[in-house]
Amino acid sequence: MSHSARIERALETAVASAQAEDAAPGLAAAIRYAVFPGGARVRPQLCLAVAAACGDGGHDLVDAAAASIELLHCASLVHDDLPCFDDADLRRGKPTVHAKFGVPLALLTGDALIVMAFDVLARAGVADPVRLPGLMSCIARGVGAPYGIVAGQAWECEITAPVDAYHQAKTGALFVAATTAGALAAGSDPAPWRALGEGLGAAYQVADDLLDALGDCEESGKTSGRDDALQRPSAVKALGVRGAVALLESHLDRAAASIPECAGAKALRETVRVQATRLVPKQLARTAA
Amino acid sequence: MSHSARIERALETAVASAQAEDAAPGLAAAIRYAVFPGGARVRPQLCLAVAAACGDGGHDLVDAAAASIELLHCASLVHDDLPCFDDADLRRGKPTVHAKFGVPLALLTGDALIVMAFDVLARAGVADPVRLPGLMSCIARGVGAPYGIVAGQAWECEITAPVDAYHQAKTGALFVAATTAGALAAGSDPAPWRALGEGLGAAYQVADDLLDALGDCEESGKTSGRDDALQRPSAVKALGVRGAVALLESHLDRAAASIPECAGAKALRETVRVQATRLVPKQLARTAA
């Protein structure tokens, strides 16, 4: 089964657990809407790719880790889009969850997705409990306080924020969770995989700044120009478009170079290359990518 | 160590994990503010009491389960108080989290507390991984969709809601999680402990309706009259004050009678009795309580 198929199957199983004939219908619908259809599923793809590079052949706990991370990512998008943060109407080319279901259900949808993300780990962990605590803590660190994506969003509520810590928490932390959780779920040491997550997370943050600044709503599928409107730090503002593209490419090179020697290293470098072509906005892509 | 001391210690350890010199200061402060000082800690007390009745003498996983449930309860209070739901200014006799820190940080505080609740389980689960998956799923069921407290709140977004399902999800589910998680963490069968959670949860919901209707802000420590203002179903509206008190007492009697025969049954019945005196608003308390 392809990685994409494994991810969608694990997400479908998770989302189905929240649907029931006697469930509150609005919440059930909003949860499904927040998860399907997805974006590129970058983080769970990365998680599965690292697990495969570590020699995993299709362990349930690996799929659960990938789904958990994507559910947490979806939760963060739903909450970040709310009027009290980005106030965004558009996400993945369709109305945001609160634009379609209202603010109260959007808030609850995010909450339910966070709970679901850990329940997914629990269900798969029954067959493999020894790997479960480390995997949970690894993913929790990428999401919660003080260094996960929730903390990253919290830096936007401060008058000043250290840019590196802000970006690392807001974007990098969940990429690091994706690579290290992939290794952990496959029974491998997570430490050698941190740098890959950090490099890709940093690249992704610059790519996001570029997409936002270049204002290509069609390509990004979301409201653009928000960094500027909300006075958030941006690589484009600091370095200009050319400087930001160079920075993005250096992050990607660093990420690819960090991949440790292992059975699946070659395939994983190819995955990183494919992600790279996705990350650089089309109008700026280097020919080689 | 007393149960209260164990609960506060476990919560303190959890909250400390979100504080760091380089943490976003607003979020770190809001998390602490949301958890301390607490209310009666009814749910974690219940969790520890059931574990003790099952013969547990102070297992770390029991304390973690109790703390996890209280953190999830705190998260639900922070989110329920937000302007898009109850729009409450007062909680436990002080300004609500959003009244003090603003809506964005309040939203993130709830998110961080949910993540923390599962991380607490993970940390304690290292020494006892076999009990971890069942415990996590038990607690997730009490919080998430389709039957947990998030779902209970979601019923308020529907034009009509089945009253029993709404109350069971909004209040009962986390009480059931408290009793069954206590048994699970202590290594016992959770099934005989469901009825105690259901009975106490139902009693607590009626008590909440009474406090809200009687408008005693000083006793409840929160804004009263919200059920009526928000047109929510209420036992007082349906049965009158006397009828609601009778219902509350019948729920408590049912809860006490459900306690299975075990070494700690007598002490647990005493705990239920103490909770009972807390639940009935002072002005209505029966002499016997």
XYZ file of C-alpha atoms in Angstrom:
578
model
C 0.000 0.000 0.000
C 1.353 3.463 -0.873
C 2.239 5.901 1.868
C -0.574 8.195 0.766
C -3.090 5.373 0.976
C -1.850 4.405 4.452
C -2.190 8.002 5.655
C -5.715 8.445 4.290
C -6.793 5.077 5.691
C -5.461 5.898 9.171
C -7.119 9.338 9.088
C -10.409 7.848 7.878
C -10.395 5.313 10.732
C -9.704 8.085 13.233
C -12.377 10.445 11.906
C -14.905 7.577 11.739
C -14.429 7.068 15.493
C -16.001 10.494 16.095
C -19.021 9.817 13.889
C -22.004 7.976 15.339
C -25.730 7.952 14.654
C -26.321 9.684 17.986
C -23.355 12.094 17.732
C -23.888 15.869 17.722
C -24.209 16.261 13.935
C -22.542 19.654 13.527
C -19.383 18.613 15.338
C -19.177 15.309 13.467
C -19.491 17.105 10.120
C -16.990 19.815 11.066
C -14.403 17.255 12.164
C -14.643 15.472 8.821
C -14.543 18.789 6.942
C -11.367 19.844 8.789
C -9.497 16.681 7.821
C -10.772 15.842 4.301
C -9.790 16.517 1.622
C -6.332 17.207 2.927
C -3.438 19.264 1.672
C -0.150 17.633 0.711
C -0.053 15.734 4.048
C 3.594 16.805 4.258
C 4.141 15.893 7.916
C 2.652 12.378 7.870
C 4.477 11.681 4.579
C 7.686 12.668 6.296
C 6.861 10.479 9.286
C 6.257 7.414 7.106
C 9.319 8.143 4.980
C 11.596 8.236 8.043
C 10.020 5.056 9.433
C 10.610 3.330 6.101
C 14.206 4.580 6.030
C 14.592 3.000 9.492
C 13.508 -0.320 7.999
C 9.854 -0.342 9.012
C 7.621 -2.313 6.674
C 4.178 -1.068 7.671
C 3.757 -1.116 11.435
C 0.351 0.079 12.731
C 2.027 2.362 15.259
C 3.840 4.160 12.423
C 0.565 4.848 10.635
C -0.942 5.998 13.934
C 1.950 8.391 14.546
C 1.529 9.841 11.055
C -2.230 10.251 11.493
C -1.813 11.737 14.951
C 0.563 14.399 13.667
C -1.731 15.282 10.758
C -4.759 15.542 13.076
C -2.802 17.918 15.312
C -1.790 19.925 12.263
C -5.439 20.125 11.153
C -6.449 21.201 14.678
C -3.873 23.983 14.611
C -5.116 25.206 11.225
C -8.724 25.325 12.449
C -7.776 27.307 15.551
C -5.223 29.559 13.806
C -7.823 30.536 11.192
C -10.266 31.783 13.863
C -11.161 35.495 13.987
C -9.076 36.012 17.149
C -5.938 34.964 15.211
C -5.647 35.027 11.422
C -9.345 35.668 10.763
C -8.978 33.703 7.523
C -11.940 32.811 5.326
C -10.129 30.451 2.992
C -8.066 27.305 3.580
C -7.097 24.615 1.098
C -9.235 26.471 -1.427
C -12.501 26.251 0.517
C -14.160 28.157 3.378
C -12.387 27.714 6.705
C -14.141 25.621 9.368
C -15.445 28.655 11.269
C -16.593 30.330 8.058
C -18.701 27.264 7.318
C -19.720 25.973 10.777
C -19.365 29.049 13.000
C -16.760 29.938 15.628
C -18.091 27.749 18.490
C -18.021 24.537 16.457
C -14.628 25.424 14.965
C -13.193 25.826 18.443
C -14.651 22.477 19.530
C -13.468 20.806 16.329
C -9.883 21.754 17.132
C -10.272 20.450 20.680
C -11.783 17.181 19.489
C -8.986 16.706 16.940
C -6.312 17.128 19.625
C -7.992 14.489 21.794
C -8.431 12.240 18.757
C -4.731 12.529 17.911
C -3.791 10.930 21.225
C -6.590 8.381 21.095
C -5.245 7.211 17.730
C -1.893 6.526 19.402
C -3.612 4.714 22.259
C -5.538 2.408 19.928
C -2.426 1.406 18.007
C -0.396 1.297 21.217
C -2.356 -1.668 22.598
C -0.262 -4.006 20.442
C 2.969 -2.170 21.205
C 2.738 -0.426 24.566
C 6.477 -0.172 25.207
C 6.972 2.311 22.345
C 3.890 4.314 23.294
C 5.056 6.641 26.113
C 8.109 7.921 24.218
C 6.075 8.405 21.067
C 3.367 10.335 22.910
C 5.867 12.629 24.630
C 7.667 13.241 21.352
C 4.435 14.318 19.655
C 3.213 16.285 22.691
C 6.481 18.241 22.685
C 5.871 19.236 19.060
C 2.415 20.584 19.859
C 2.137 21.858 23.429
C 3.863 24.342 25.718
C 6.568 25.483 26.037
C 8.083 24.648 22.607
C 5.367 23.254 20.319
C 3.039 24.819 17.761
C 0.646 26.111 20.434
C 3.583 27.994 21.987
C 4.520 29.278 18.521
C 1.068 30.760 18.141
C 1.345 32.193 21.667
C 4.441 34.162 20.670
C 2.134 36.130 18.333
C 0.355 37.394 21.448
C 3.570 38.956 22.810
C 4.699 42.487 21.968
C 8.097 41.154 20.903
C 9.170 37.610 20.155
C 12.555 36.012 19.433
C 12.130 35.207 15.712
C 14.016 31.910 15.734
C 12.178 30.554 18.764
C 8.885 31.723 17.290
C 9.454 30.024 13.935
C 10.923 26.883 15.494
C 7.871 26.506 17.730
C 5.279 27.575 15.176
C 6.500 25.402 12.303
C 9.685 23.524 13.106
C 8.445 21.682 16.184
C 5.837 19.595 14.349
C 8.307 18.726 11.566
C 10.759 17.527 14.214
C 7.921 15.541 15.792
C 7.191 14.006 12.374
C 10.740 12.782 11.757
C 11.499 11.666 15.307
C 8.087 10.028 15.784
C 8.638 8.096 12.557
C 11.906 6.746 13.947
C 10.453 6.024 17.396
C 7.363 4.252 16.060
C 9.667 2.097 13.934
C 11.719 1.201 16.988
C 14.772 3.317 16.083
C 16.738 6.013 17.877
C 15.064 9.372 17.116
C 18.122 11.585 17.770
C 19.737 11.344 14.294
C 16.457 12.486 12.713
C 16.030 15.798 14.515
C 18.135 17.782 12.023
C 16.016 16.641 9.089
C 12.856 17.871 10.816
C 14.502 21.146 11.779
C 15.812 21.800 8.254
C 12.517 20.984 6.568
C 10.547 22.938 9.142
C 12.728 25.996 8.592
C 12.394 25.617 4.808
C 8.654 25.265 5.108
C 8.394 28.424 7.203
C 10.299 30.436 4.566
C 8.149 28.909 1.813
C 5.048 29.956 3.740
C 6.404 33.497 4.084
C 7.077 33.562 0.315
C 3.609 32.286 -0.595
C 2.030 34.783 1.764
C 4.082 37.697 0.443
C 3.657 36.813 -3.229
C -0.071 36.673 -2.682
C -0.811 33.626 -4.806
C -4.093 32.569 -3.223
C -4.634 30.002 -5.928
C -1.401 28.188 -5.190
C -1.559 28.491 -1.408
C -5.305 27.867 -1.187
C -5.567 30.379 1.642
C -5.900 34.075 2.313
C -2.553 35.765 1.570
C -0.880 38.942 2.823
C -1.618 37.998 6.442
C 1.999 38.276 7.708
C 2.160 41.862 6.622
C -1.347 42.692 7.821
C -0.629 41.137 11.218
C 2.932 42.527 11.426
C 4.477 39.105 11.875
C 8.177 38.524 11.246
C 8.750 37.184 7.720
C 11.833 35.997 5.854
C 10.652 37.977 2.826
C 10.419 41.183 4.825
C 13.893 40.579 6.303
C 15.736 39.327 3.192
C 13.675 40.206 0.147
C 12.257 37.596 -2.237
C 15.626 36.487 -3.716
C 17.220 36.270 -0.264
C 14.295 34.254 1.042
C 14.488 31.795 -1.854
C 18.243 31.347 -1.246
C 17.561 30.749 2.448
C 14.849 28.214 1.638
C 17.239 26.322 -0.648
C 19.998 26.298 1.934
C 17.567 24.886 4.519
C 16.564 22.140 2.073
C 20.186 21.294 1.269
C 20.970 21.122 4.980
C 17.959 18.864 5.521
C 18.956 16.463 2.741
C 22.586 16.384 3.967
C 21.473 15.515 7.500
C 19.868 12.221 6.525
C 21.849 9.521 8.320
C 23.256 6.553 6.400
C 20.632 3.817 6.532
C 18.909 1.292 4.286
C 16.317 3.792 3.082
C 18.476 6.938 2.886
C 18.351 7.158 -0.906
C 14.566 6.949 -1.094
C 14.241 9.512 1.652
C 16.538 11.990 -0.125
C 14.218 11.606 -3.118
C 11.208 12.392 -0.880
C 12.939 15.536 0.348
C 13.648 16.535 -3.284
C 9.970 16.085 -4.163
C 8.930 18.160 -1.154
C 11.399 20.810 -2.308
C 9.673 21.181 -5.655
C 6.422 21.685 -3.771
C 7.841 24.235 -1.372
C 9.356 26.772 -3.758
C 6.500 28.837 -5.205
C 5.995 27.841 -8.845
C 6.850 31.246 -10.246
C 10.282 31.075 -8.565
C 11.219 27.398 -8.839
C 14.835 26.704 -9.793
C 15.135 24.618 -12.947
C 17.020 21.848 -11.187
C 14.199 21.127 -8.724
C 0.437 11.815 51.651
C -3.186 12.976 51.482
C -5.136 12.661 48.266
C -5.316 16.453 48.016
C -1.554 16.744 48.346
C -1.000 14.072 45.694
C -3.338 15.875 43.292
C -1.703 19.276 43.801
C 1.786 17.771 43.470
C 0.900 16.005 40.214
C -0.683 19.176 38.820
C 2.293 21.273 39.896
C 4.705 18.892 38.138
C 2.583 19.026 34.988
C 2.253 22.808 34.939
C 5.969 23.213 35.650
C 6.692 21.275 32.448
C 5.180 24.154 30.453
C 7.228 26.828 32.204
C 10.727 27.599 30.997
C 12.945 30.635 31.000
C 12.574 30.895 27.233
C 8.851 30.052 27.133
C 6.316 32.527 25.747
C 5.553 34.296 29.052
C 1.853 35.031 28.531
C 0.988 31.421 27.748
C 3.051 30.102 30.655
C 1.307 32.476 33.069
C -2.157 31.744 31.673
C -1.649 27.984 32.005
C -0.715 28.349 35.665
C -3.618 30.739 36.263
C -6.073 28.260 34.731
C -5.010 25.429 37.043
C -4.165 27.168 40.364
C -5.748 27.738 42.780
C -8.214 25.006 41.907
C -11.796 24.365 42.841
C -12.770 21.299 44.852
C -10.802 19.017 42.464
C -13.880 16.774 42.539
C -12.913 14.582 39.565
C -9.306 13.812 40.569
C -10.474 13.185 44.162
C -12.939 10.676 42.779
C -10.249 9.068 40.639
C -7.899 8.609 43.609
C -10.734 7.423 45.845
C -11.707 4.682 43.376
C -8.070 3.647 42.920
C -7.691 3.412 46.705
C -10.887 1.388 46.947
C -9.331 -0.961 44.380
C -6.386 -1.446 46.721
C -3.898 0.979 45.156
C -1.450 2.433 47.640
C -0.026 5.364 45.674
C 0.888 4.347 42.155
C 2.321 7.142 39.937
C -0.042 6.235 37.108
C -3.030 6.828 39.408
C -1.799 10.320 40.258
C -1.174 10.951 36.564
C -4.699 9.846 35.661
C -6.136 12.164 38.315
C -4.022 15.115 37.124
C -4.833 14.410 33.481
C -8.567 14.494 34.158
C -8.300 17.726 36.149
C -6.206 19.378 33.395
C -8.857 18.417 30.846
C -11.541 19.796 33.140
C -9.590 23.074 33.473
C -9.198 23.211 29.670
C -12.932 22.794 29.207
C -13.666 25.581 31.697
C -11.290 27.968 29.911
C -12.872 27.255 26.513
C -16.474 27.156 27.797
C -16.038 30.577 29.422
C -15.009 32.187 26.108
C -17.248 34.865 24.568
C -18.394 32.468 21.821
C -19.896 30.174 24.497
C -20.795 31.299 28.033
C -19.090 34.687 27.787
C -18.363 34.469 31.506
C -16.193 36.987 33.344
C -15.907 35.139 36.625
C -14.716 31.642 37.525
C -13.705 30.291 40.925
C -14.207 33.819 42.230
C -11.664 35.494 39.958
C -11.598 36.817 36.366
C -11.797 34.067 33.744
C -8.650 33.330 31.719
C -9.820 35.316 28.686
C -10.935 38.222 30.890
C -7.400 38.406 32.257
C -5.192 37.285 29.345
C -7.375 37.914 26.282
C -9.243 35.515 24.008
C -6.254 34.346 21.908
C -4.196 33.231 24.909
C -7.243 31.656 26.543
C -7.846 29.584 23.445
C -4.199 28.476 23.355
C -4.212 27.765 27.093
C -7.046 25.277 26.628
C -5.204 23.636 23.740
C -1.973 23.404 25.721
C -3.793 21.902 28.709
C -5.326 19.167 26.541
C -1.900 18.247 25.171
C -0.415 18.394 28.677
C -3.102 16.032 29.989
C -1.902 13.305 27.640
C 1.762 14.079 28.176
C 1.234 13.580 31.912
C -0.062 10.086 31.178
C 2.894 9.412 28.874
C 5.461 10.407 31.507
C 3.951 8.137 34.152
C 3.320 5.432 31.566
C 7.034 4.822 30.987
C 7.152 2.695 34.135
C 3.853 0.975 33.372
C 3.244 0.938 29.625
C 0.821 -1.981 29.580
C -1.864 -0.020 31.441
C -1.318 3.101 29.354
C -3.339 2.515 26.138
C -6.545 1.541 27.955
C -6.182 4.439 30.353
C -5.640 6.920 27.516
C -8.666 5.678 25.568
C -10.815 5.784 28.691
C -9.899 9.415 29.324
C -10.123 10.390 25.637
C -13.645 8.954 25.525
C -14.641 11.227 28.408
C -13.376 14.319 26.619
C -13.561 14.003 22.839
C -16.130 13.254 20.152
C -18.654 11.689 19.947
C -19.557 11.273 23.659
C -17.171 13.377 25.780
C -17.339 16.900 27.196
C -16.372 18.492 23.861
C -19.374 16.760 22.301
C -21.535 17.941 25.198
C -20.563 21.511 24.452
C -21.226 20.872 20.746
C -24.842 19.931 21.514
C -25.309 23.569 22.588
C -24.620 24.549 18.971
C -27.585 22.480 17.736
C -31.138 23.833 17.477
C -32.417 20.887 19.488
C -30.508 18.399 21.604
C -31.522 15.215 23.404
C -31.306 16.379 27.044
C -29.966 13.115 28.479
C -27.248 12.732 25.850
C -26.340 16.396 26.246
C -25.962 16.180 30.030
C -24.243 12.788 29.939
C -21.639 14.152 27.480
C -21.258 17.590 29.011
C -20.869 16.469 32.638
C -21.308 12.726 33.091
C -18.593 11.600 30.680
C -15.683 13.073 32.645
C -17.051 11.693 35.931
C -17.227 8.256 34.327
C -13.675 8.775 33.067
C -12.621 9.675 36.627
C -14.016 6.519 38.223
C -13.034 4.101 35.457
C -9.563 5.645 34.994
C -8.995 5.280 38.737
C -9.757 1.582 38.500
C -7.715 1.097 35.302
C -4.661 2.928 36.630
C -4.820 0.740 39.734
C -4.891 -2.363 37.556
C -8.553 -3.230 38.189
C -11.558 -3.858 35.955
C -13.199 -0.490 35.200
C -16.690 -1.839 34.356
C -18.095 -2.000 37.943
C -17.184 1.669 38.437
C -19.163 3.200 35.556
C -22.403 3.530 37.523
C -20.700 5.544 40.267
C -19.386 8.020 37.699
C -22.740 8.230 35.968
C -24.645 8.805 39.205
C -22.243 11.463 40.498
C -22.067 13.143 37.094
C -25.847 13.344 36.922
C -25.988 14.690 40.485
C -23.323 17.247 39.704
C -25.231 18.457 36.631
C -28.397 19.009 38.687
C -26.347 20.775 41.376
C -24.875 23.033 38.705
C -28.369 23.827 37.407
C -29.469 24.665 40.965
C -26.491 26.917 41.655
C -27.006 28.677 38.338
C -30.755 29.158 38.908
C -30.419 30.270 42.530
C -27.919 32.836 41.431
C -25.493 32.495 44.297
C -22.369 33.871 42.649
C -20.515 33.815 45.941
C -21.008 30.091 46.445
C -20.502 29.058 42.824
C -17.651 31.491 42.180
C -18.931 32.081 38.659
C -21.448 34.109 36.709
C -24.934 32.749 37.400
C -28.177 32.794 35.413
C -26.383 31.561 32.284
C -28.611 28.531 31.639
C -31.661 30.747 31.417
C -29.892 33.458 29.430
C -28.565 30.863 26.967
C -31.816 28.862 26.893
C -30.132 25.649 27.941
C -32.115 22.738 29.379
C -32.033 22.785 33.182
C -33.384 20.442 35.853
C -34.666 23.486 37.759
C -36.625 24.725 34.773
C -38.083 21.237 34.213
C -38.811 20.229 37.834
C -38.706 23.338 40.007
C -36.223 23.805 42.848
C -37.714 21.133 45.147
C -37.978 18.620 42.329
C -34.386 19.292 41.307
C -33.107 18.781 44.855
C -35.013 15.483 45.094
C -33.519 14.387 41.769
C -30.035 15.333 42.946
C -30.455 13.283 46.103
C -31.742 10.282 44.203
C -28.711 10.446 41.889
C -26.391 10.565 44.919
C -28.161 7.626 46.583
C -27.896 5.649 43.359
C -24.188 6.521 43.112
C -23.462 5.404 46.682
C -25.453 2.191 46.219
C -23.519 1.331 43.054
C -20.152 1.076 44.827
C -19.059 -2.539 44.462
C -17.995 -4.552 47.493
C -14.240 -4.116 47.864
C -11.635 -3.404 50.510
C -12.103 0.353 50.280
C -15.873 0.493 49.776
C -16.620 2.023 53.158
C -14.110 4.871 52.762
C -15.397 5.559 49.270
C -19.027 5.790 50.460
C -17.789 8.373 52.955
C -16.128 10.326 50.114
C -19.391 10.314 48.183
C -21.193 11.577 51.277
C -18.697 14.438 51.628
C -19.130 15.321 47.963
C -22.871 15.296 48.533
C -22.654 17.993 51.184
C -20.676 20.061 48.721
C -23.107 19.542 45.860
C -26.382 20.625 47.425
C -26.420 24.438 47.566
C -25.941 25.517 51.185
C -29.328 27.185 51.476
C -31.057 23.895 50.531
C -28.888 21.262 52.216
C -30.778 18.466 53.990
C -29.886 18.197 57.647
C -28.648 14.648 57.289
C -25.978 15.594 54.757
